[in-house]
PDB file of C-alpha atoms in Angstrom:
ATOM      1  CA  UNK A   1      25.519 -12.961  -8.529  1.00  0.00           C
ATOM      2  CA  UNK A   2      28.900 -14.162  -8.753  1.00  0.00           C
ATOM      3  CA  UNK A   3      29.818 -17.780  -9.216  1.00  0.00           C
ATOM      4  CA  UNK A   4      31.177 -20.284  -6.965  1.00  0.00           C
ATOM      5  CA  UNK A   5      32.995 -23.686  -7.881  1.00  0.00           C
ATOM      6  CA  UNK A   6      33.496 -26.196  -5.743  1.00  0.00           C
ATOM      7  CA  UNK A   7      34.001 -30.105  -6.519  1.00  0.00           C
ATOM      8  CA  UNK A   8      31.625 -32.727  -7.010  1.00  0.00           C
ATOM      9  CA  UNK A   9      32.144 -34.809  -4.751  1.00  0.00           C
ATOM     10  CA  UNK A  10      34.290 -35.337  -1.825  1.00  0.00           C
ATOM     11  CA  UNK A  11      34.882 -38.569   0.629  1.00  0.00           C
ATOM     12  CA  UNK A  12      36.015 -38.957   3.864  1.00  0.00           C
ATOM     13  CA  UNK A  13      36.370 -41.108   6.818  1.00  0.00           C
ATOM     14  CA  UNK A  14      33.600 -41.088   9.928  1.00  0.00           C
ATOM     15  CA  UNK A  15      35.378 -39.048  12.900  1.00  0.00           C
ATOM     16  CA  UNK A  16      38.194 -37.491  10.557  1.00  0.00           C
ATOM     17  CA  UNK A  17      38.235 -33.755   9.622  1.00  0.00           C
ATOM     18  CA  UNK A  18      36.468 -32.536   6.608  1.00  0.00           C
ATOM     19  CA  UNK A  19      37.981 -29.827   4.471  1.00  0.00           C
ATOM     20  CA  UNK A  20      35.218 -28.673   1.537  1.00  0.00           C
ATOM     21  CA  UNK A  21      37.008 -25.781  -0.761  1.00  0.00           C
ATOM     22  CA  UNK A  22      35.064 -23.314  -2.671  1.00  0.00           C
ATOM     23  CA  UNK A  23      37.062 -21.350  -5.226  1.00  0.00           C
ATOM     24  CA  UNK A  24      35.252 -17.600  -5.811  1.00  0.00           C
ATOM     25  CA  UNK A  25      37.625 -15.705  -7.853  1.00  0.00           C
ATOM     26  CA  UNK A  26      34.908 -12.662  -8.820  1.00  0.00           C
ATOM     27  CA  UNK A  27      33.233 -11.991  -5.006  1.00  0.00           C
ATOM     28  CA  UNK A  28      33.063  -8.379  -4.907  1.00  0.00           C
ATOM     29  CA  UNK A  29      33.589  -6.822  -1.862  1.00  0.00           C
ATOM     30  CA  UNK A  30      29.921  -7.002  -0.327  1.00  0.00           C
ATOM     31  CA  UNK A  31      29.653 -10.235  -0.875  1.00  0.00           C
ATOM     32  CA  UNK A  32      28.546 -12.268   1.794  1.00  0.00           C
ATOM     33  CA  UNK A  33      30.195 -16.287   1.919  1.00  0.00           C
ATOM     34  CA  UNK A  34      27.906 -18.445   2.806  1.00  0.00           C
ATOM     35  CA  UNK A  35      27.401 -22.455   3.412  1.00  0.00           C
ATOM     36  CA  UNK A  36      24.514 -24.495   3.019  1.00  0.00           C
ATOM     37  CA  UNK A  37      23.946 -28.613   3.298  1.00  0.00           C
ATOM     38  CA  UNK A  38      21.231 -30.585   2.294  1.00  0.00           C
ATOM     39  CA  UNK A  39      20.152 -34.036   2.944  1.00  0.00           C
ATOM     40  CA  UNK A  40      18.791 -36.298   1.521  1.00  0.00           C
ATOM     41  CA  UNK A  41      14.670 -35.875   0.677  1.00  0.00           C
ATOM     42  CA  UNK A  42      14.931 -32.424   2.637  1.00  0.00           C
ATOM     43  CA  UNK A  43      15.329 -28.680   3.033  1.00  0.00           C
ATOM     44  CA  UNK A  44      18.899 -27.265   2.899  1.00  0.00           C
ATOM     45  CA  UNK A  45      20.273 -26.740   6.238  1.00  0.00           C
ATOM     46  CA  UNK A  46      21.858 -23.299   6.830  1.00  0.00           C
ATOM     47  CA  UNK A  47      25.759 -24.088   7.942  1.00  0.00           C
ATOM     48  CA  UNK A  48      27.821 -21.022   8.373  1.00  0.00           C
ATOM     49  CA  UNK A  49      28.498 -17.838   6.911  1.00  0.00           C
ATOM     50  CA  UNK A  50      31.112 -14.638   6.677  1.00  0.00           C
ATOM     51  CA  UNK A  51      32.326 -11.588   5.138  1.00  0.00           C
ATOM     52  CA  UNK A  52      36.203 -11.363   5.720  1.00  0.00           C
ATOM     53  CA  UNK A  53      36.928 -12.784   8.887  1.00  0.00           C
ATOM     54  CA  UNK A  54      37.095 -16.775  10.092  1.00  0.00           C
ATOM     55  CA  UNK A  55      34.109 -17.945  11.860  1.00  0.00           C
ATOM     56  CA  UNK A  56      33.237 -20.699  13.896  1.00  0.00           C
ATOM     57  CA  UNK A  57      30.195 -22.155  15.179  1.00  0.00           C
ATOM     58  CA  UNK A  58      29.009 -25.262  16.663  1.00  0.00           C
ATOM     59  CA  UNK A  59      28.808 -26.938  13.246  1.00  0.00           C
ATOM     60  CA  UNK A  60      31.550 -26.023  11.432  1.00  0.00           C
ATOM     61  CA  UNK A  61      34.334 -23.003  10.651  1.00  0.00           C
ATOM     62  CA  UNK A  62      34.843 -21.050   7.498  1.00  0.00           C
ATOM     63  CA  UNK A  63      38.009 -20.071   6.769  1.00  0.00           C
ATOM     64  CA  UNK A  64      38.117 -17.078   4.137  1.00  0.00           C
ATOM     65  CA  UNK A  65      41.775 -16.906   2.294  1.00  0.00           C
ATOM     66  CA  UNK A  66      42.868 -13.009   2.866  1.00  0.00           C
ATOM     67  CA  UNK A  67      41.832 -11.954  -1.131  1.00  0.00           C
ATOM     68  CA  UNK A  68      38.502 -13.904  -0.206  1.00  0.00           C
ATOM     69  CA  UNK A  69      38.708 -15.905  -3.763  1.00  0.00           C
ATOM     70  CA  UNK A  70      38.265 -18.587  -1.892  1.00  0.00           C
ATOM     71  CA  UNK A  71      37.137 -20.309   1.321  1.00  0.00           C
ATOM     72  CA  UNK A  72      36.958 -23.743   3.469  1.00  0.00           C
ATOM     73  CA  UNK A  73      34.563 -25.049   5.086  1.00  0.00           C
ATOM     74  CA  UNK A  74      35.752 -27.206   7.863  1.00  0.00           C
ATOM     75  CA  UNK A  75      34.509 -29.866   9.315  1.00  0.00           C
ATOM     76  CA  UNK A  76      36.322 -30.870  12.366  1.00  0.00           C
ATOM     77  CA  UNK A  77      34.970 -34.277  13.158  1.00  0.00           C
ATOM     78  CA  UNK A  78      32.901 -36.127  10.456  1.00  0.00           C
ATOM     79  CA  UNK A  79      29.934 -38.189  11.420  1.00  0.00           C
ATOM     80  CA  UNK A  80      28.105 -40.213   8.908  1.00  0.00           C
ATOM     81  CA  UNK A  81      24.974 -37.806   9.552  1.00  0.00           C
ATOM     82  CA  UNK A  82      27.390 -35.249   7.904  1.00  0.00           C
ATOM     83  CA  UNK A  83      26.737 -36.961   4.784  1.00  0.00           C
ATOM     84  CA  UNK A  84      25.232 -34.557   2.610  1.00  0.00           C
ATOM     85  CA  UNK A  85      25.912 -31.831  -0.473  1.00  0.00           C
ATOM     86  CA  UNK A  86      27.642 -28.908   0.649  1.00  0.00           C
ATOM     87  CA  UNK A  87      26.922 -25.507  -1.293  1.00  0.00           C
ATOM     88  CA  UNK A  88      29.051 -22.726  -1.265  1.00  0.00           C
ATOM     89  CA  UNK A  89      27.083 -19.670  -1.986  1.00  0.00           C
ATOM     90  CA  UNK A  90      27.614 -15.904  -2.414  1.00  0.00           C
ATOM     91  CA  UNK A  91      25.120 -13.482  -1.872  1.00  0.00           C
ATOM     92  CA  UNK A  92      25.399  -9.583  -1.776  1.00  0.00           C
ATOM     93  CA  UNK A  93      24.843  -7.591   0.995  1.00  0.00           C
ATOM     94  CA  UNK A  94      21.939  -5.349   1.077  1.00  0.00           C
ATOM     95  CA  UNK A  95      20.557  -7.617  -2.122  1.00  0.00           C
ATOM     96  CA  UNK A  96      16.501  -9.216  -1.056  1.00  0.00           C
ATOM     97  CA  UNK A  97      18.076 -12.102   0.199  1.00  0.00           C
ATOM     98  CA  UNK A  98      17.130 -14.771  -1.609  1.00  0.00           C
ATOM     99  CA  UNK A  99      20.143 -17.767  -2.668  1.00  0.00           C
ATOM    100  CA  UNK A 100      21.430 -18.978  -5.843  1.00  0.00           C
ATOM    101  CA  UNK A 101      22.579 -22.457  -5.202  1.00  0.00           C
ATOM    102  CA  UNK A 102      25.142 -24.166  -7.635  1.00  0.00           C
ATOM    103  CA  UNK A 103      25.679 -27.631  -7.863  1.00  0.00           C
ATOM    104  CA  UNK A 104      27.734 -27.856  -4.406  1.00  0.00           C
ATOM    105  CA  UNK A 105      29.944 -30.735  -3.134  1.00  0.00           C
ATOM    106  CA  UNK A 106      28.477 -34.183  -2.521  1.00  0.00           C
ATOM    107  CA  UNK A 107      30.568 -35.261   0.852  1.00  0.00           C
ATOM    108  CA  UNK A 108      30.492 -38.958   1.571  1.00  0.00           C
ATOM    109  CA  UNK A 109      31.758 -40.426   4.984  1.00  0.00           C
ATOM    110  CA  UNK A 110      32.657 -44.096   5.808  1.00  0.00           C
ATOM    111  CA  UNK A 111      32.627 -45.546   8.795  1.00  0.00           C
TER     112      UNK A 111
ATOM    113  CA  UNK B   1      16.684 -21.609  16.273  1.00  0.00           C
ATOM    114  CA  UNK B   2      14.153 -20.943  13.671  1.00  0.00           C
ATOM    115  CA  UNK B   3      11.475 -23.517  12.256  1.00  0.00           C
ATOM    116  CA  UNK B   4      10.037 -23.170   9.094  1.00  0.00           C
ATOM    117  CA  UNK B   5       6.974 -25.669   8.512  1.00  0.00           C
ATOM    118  CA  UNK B   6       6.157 -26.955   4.554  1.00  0.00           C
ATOM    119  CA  UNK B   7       2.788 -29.121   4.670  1.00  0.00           C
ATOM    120  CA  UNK B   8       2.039 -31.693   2.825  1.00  0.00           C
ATOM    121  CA  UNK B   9       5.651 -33.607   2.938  1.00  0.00           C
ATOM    122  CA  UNK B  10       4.198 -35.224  -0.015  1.00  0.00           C
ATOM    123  CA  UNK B  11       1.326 -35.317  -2.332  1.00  0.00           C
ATOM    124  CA  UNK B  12      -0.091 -37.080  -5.505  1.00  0.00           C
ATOM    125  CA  UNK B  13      -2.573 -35.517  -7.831  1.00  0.00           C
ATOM    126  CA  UNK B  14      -3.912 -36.044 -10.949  1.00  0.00           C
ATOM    127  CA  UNK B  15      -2.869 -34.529 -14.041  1.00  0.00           C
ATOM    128  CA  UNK B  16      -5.169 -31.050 -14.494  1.00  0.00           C
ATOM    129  CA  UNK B  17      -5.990 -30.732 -10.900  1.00  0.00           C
ATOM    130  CA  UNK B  18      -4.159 -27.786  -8.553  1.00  0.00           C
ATOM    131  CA  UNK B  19      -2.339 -28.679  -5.641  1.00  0.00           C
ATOM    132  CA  UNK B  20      -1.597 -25.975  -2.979  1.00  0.00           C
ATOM    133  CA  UNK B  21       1.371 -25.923  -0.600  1.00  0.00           C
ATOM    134  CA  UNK B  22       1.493 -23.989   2.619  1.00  0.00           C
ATOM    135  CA  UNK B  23       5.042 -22.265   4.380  1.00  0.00           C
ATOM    136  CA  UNK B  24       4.706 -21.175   7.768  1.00  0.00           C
ATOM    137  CA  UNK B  25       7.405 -19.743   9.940  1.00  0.00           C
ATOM    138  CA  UNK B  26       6.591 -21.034  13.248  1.00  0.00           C
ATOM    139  CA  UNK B  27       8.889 -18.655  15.933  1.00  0.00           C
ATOM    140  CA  UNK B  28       9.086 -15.578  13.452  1.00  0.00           C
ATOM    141  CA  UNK B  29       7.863 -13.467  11.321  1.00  0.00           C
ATOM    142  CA  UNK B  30       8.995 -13.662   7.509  1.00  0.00           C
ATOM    143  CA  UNK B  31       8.528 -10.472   5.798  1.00  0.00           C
ATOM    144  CA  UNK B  32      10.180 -12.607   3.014  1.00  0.00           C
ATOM    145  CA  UNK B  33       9.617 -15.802   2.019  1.00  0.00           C
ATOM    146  CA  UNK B  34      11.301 -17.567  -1.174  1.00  0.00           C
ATOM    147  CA  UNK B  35       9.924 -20.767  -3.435  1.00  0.00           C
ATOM    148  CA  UNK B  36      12.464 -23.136  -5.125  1.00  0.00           C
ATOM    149  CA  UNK B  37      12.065 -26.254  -7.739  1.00  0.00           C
ATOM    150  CA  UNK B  38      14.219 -29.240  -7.061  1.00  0.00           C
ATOM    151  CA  UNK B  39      14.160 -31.493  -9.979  1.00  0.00           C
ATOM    152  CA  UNK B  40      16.383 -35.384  -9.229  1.00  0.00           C
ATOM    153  CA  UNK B  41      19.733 -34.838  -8.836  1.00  0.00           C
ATOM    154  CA  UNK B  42      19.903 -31.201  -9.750  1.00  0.00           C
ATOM    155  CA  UNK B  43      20.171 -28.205  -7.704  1.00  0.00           C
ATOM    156  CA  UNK B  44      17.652 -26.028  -6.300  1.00  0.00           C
ATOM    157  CA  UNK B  45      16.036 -23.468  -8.656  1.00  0.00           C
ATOM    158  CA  UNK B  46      14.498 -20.211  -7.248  1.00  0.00           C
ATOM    159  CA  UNK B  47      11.276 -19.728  -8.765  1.00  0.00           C
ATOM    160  CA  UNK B  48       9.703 -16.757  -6.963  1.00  0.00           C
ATOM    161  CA  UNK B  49      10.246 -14.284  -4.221  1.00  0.00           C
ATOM    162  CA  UNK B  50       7.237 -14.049  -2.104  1.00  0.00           C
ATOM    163  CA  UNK B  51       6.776 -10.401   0.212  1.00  0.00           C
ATOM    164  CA  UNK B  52       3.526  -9.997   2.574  1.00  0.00           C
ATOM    165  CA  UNK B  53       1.115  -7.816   1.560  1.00  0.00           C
ATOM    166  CA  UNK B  54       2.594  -7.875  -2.466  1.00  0.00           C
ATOM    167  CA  UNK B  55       2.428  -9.281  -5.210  1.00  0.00           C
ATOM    168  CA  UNK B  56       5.377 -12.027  -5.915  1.00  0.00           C
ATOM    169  CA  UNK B  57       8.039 -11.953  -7.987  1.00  0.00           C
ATOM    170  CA  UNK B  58       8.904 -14.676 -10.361  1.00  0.00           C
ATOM    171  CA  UNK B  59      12.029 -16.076 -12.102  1.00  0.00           C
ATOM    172  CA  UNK B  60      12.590 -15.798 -15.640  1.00  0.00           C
ATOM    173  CA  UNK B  61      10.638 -18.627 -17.034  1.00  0.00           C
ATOM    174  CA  UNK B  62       8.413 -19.212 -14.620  1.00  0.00           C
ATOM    175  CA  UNK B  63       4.995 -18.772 -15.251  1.00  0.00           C
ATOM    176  CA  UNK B  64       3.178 -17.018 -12.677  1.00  0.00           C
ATOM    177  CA  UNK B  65      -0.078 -17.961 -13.428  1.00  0.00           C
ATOM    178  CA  UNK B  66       0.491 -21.489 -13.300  1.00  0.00           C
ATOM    179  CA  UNK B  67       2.592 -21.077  -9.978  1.00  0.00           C
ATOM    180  CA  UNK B  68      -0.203 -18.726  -7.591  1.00  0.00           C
ATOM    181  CA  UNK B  69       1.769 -17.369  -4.694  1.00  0.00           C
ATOM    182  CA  UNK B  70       0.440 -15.724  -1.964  1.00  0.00           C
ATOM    183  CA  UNK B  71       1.675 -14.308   1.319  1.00  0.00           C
ATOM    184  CA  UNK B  72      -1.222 -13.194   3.009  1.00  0.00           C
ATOM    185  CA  UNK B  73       0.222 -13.109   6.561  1.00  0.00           C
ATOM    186  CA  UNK B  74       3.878 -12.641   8.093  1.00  0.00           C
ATOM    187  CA  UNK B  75       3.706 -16.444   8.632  1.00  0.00           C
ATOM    188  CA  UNK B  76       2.521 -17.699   6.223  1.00  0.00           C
ATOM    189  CA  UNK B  77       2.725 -18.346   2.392  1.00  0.00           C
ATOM    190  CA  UNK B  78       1.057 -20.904   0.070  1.00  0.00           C
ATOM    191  CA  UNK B  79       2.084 -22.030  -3.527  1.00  0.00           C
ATOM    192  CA  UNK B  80      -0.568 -23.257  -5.746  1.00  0.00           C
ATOM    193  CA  UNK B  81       0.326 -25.444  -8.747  1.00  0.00           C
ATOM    194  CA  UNK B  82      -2.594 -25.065 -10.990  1.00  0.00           C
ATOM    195  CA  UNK B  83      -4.075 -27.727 -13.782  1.00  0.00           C
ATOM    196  CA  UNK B  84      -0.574 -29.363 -12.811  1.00  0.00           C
ATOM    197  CA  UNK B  85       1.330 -32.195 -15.515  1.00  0.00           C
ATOM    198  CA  UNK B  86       3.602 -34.763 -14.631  1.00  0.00           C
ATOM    199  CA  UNK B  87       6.275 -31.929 -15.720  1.00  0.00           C
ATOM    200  CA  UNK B  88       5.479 -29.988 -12.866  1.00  0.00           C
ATOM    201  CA  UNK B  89       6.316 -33.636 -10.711  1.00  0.00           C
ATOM    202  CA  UNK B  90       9.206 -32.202  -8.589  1.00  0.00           C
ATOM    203  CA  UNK B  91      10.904 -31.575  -4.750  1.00  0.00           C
ATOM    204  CA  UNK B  92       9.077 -27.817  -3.951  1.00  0.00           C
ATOM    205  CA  UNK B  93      10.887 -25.699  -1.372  1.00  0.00           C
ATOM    206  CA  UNK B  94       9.982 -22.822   0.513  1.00  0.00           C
ATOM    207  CA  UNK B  95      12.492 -20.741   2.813  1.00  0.00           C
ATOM    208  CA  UNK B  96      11.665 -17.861   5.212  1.00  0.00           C
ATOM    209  CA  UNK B  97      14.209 -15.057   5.723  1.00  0.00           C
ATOM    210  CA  UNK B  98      14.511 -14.085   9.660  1.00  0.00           C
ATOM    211  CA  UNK B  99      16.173 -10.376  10.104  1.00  0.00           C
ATOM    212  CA  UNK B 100      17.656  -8.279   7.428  1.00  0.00           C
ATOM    213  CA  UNK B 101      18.751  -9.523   4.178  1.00  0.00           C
ATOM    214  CA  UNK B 102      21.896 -10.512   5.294  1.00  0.00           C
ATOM    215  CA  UNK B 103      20.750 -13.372   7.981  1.00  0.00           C
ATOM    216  CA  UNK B 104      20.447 -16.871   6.705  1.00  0.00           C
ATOM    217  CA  UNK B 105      17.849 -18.444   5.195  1.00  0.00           C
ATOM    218  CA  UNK B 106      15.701 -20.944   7.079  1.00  0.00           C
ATOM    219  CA  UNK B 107      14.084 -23.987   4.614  1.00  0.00           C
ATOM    220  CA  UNK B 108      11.276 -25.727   5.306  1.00  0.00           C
ATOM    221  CA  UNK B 109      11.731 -29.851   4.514  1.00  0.00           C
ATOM    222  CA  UNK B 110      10.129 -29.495   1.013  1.00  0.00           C
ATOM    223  CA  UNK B 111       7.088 -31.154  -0.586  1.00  0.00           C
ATOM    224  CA  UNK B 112       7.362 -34.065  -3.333  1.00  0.00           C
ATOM    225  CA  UNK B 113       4.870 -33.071  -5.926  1.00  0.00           C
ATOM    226  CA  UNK B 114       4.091 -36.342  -8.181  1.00  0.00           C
ATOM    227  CA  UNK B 115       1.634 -35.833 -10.867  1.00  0.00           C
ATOM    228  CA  UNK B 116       0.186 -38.835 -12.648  1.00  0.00           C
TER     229      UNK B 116
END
């Protein structure tokens, strides 16, 4: 699978957006982008996800540069429920399905 | 949306005895269901891929016969740590997969394994 980096950790401010890069310089071209967040003491939460166009849902957007070595996920509004680690992960179409996860982003938010 | 439902949340066992976790998908039917290892502040480890009706298969390293999997229904799948050590203490994870391999994953809340 190929690899994602994204930073460590991240802060921001309670009702300010959030942007969370993720830099994926080898994605090949079924590669399929996709966002995870997990809380603390539980289950990652599934966030978003796309191929080569933006998307937007109630949670969040992913914006996919046009070479798709990288992507953002945005938050619009943080909340300090948003606190959480972000991954970024990549996973091929057609593969079984399962996820590698990487270290992800550890987003803070103060109120 | 989708529920997937890990039971226990927690448990406590004693070094040498097995301790089985259950993974149900409550609104759909998982032909796939997936087992990860979360150890403190790392990141989650896939262990084994677990398909109804087949045998699972495991990650490099880990060792199927201490980790029993089964996935004897499209519901439902259970993980059984066997003679478990205080290594095997860890955050367990199951996830179903809802639609073709493309469609997200959906995680149940996890289980805290501590073994004394």
């Amino acid at each position: 699978d190929a690899k994602t980096t994204q930073p460590n950790s991240m802060e921001s401010n309670e009702e300010e957006p959030v942007h969370l890069p993720c830099n994926h310089s080898t994605i090949s071209g079924t590669d399929y982008i996709h966002w995870y967040r997990q809380l603390p003491s539980q289950g990652p939460e599934y966030v978003i996800h796309g191929l080569t166009s933006n998307v937007n849902n109630r949670m969040a957007s992913l914006a996919i540069a046009e070479d798709r070595k990288s992507s953002t996920l945005i938050l619009h509004r943080a909340t300090l429920r948003d606190a959480a680690v972000y991954y970024c992960i990549l996973r091929a179409g057609g593969s079984q399905g399962n996820l590698i996860f990487g270290k992800g982003t550890k987003l803070s938010v103060k109120p | 949306g989708a529920v997937v439902s890990q039971h226990p949340s927690w448990v406590i066992c004693k070094s040498g005895t097995s301790v089985k976790i259950e993974c149900r998908s409550l609104d759909f039917q998982a032909t796939t269901m997936f087992w990860y290892r979360q150890f403190p502040k790392q990141s989650l480890m896939l262990m084994a891929t677990s398909n109804e009706g087949s045998k699972a298969t495991y990650e490099q390293g880990v060792e199927k016969d201490k980790f029993l999997i089964n996935h004897a229904s499209l519901t439902l799948s259970t993980l059984t740590v066997t003679s478990a050590h205080p290594e095997d203490s860890s955050f367990y994870i199951c996830s179903a997969l809802r639609g073709n391999n493309n469609s997200p994953l959906h995680f149940g809340n996890g289980t805290r394994l501590t073994v004394t």
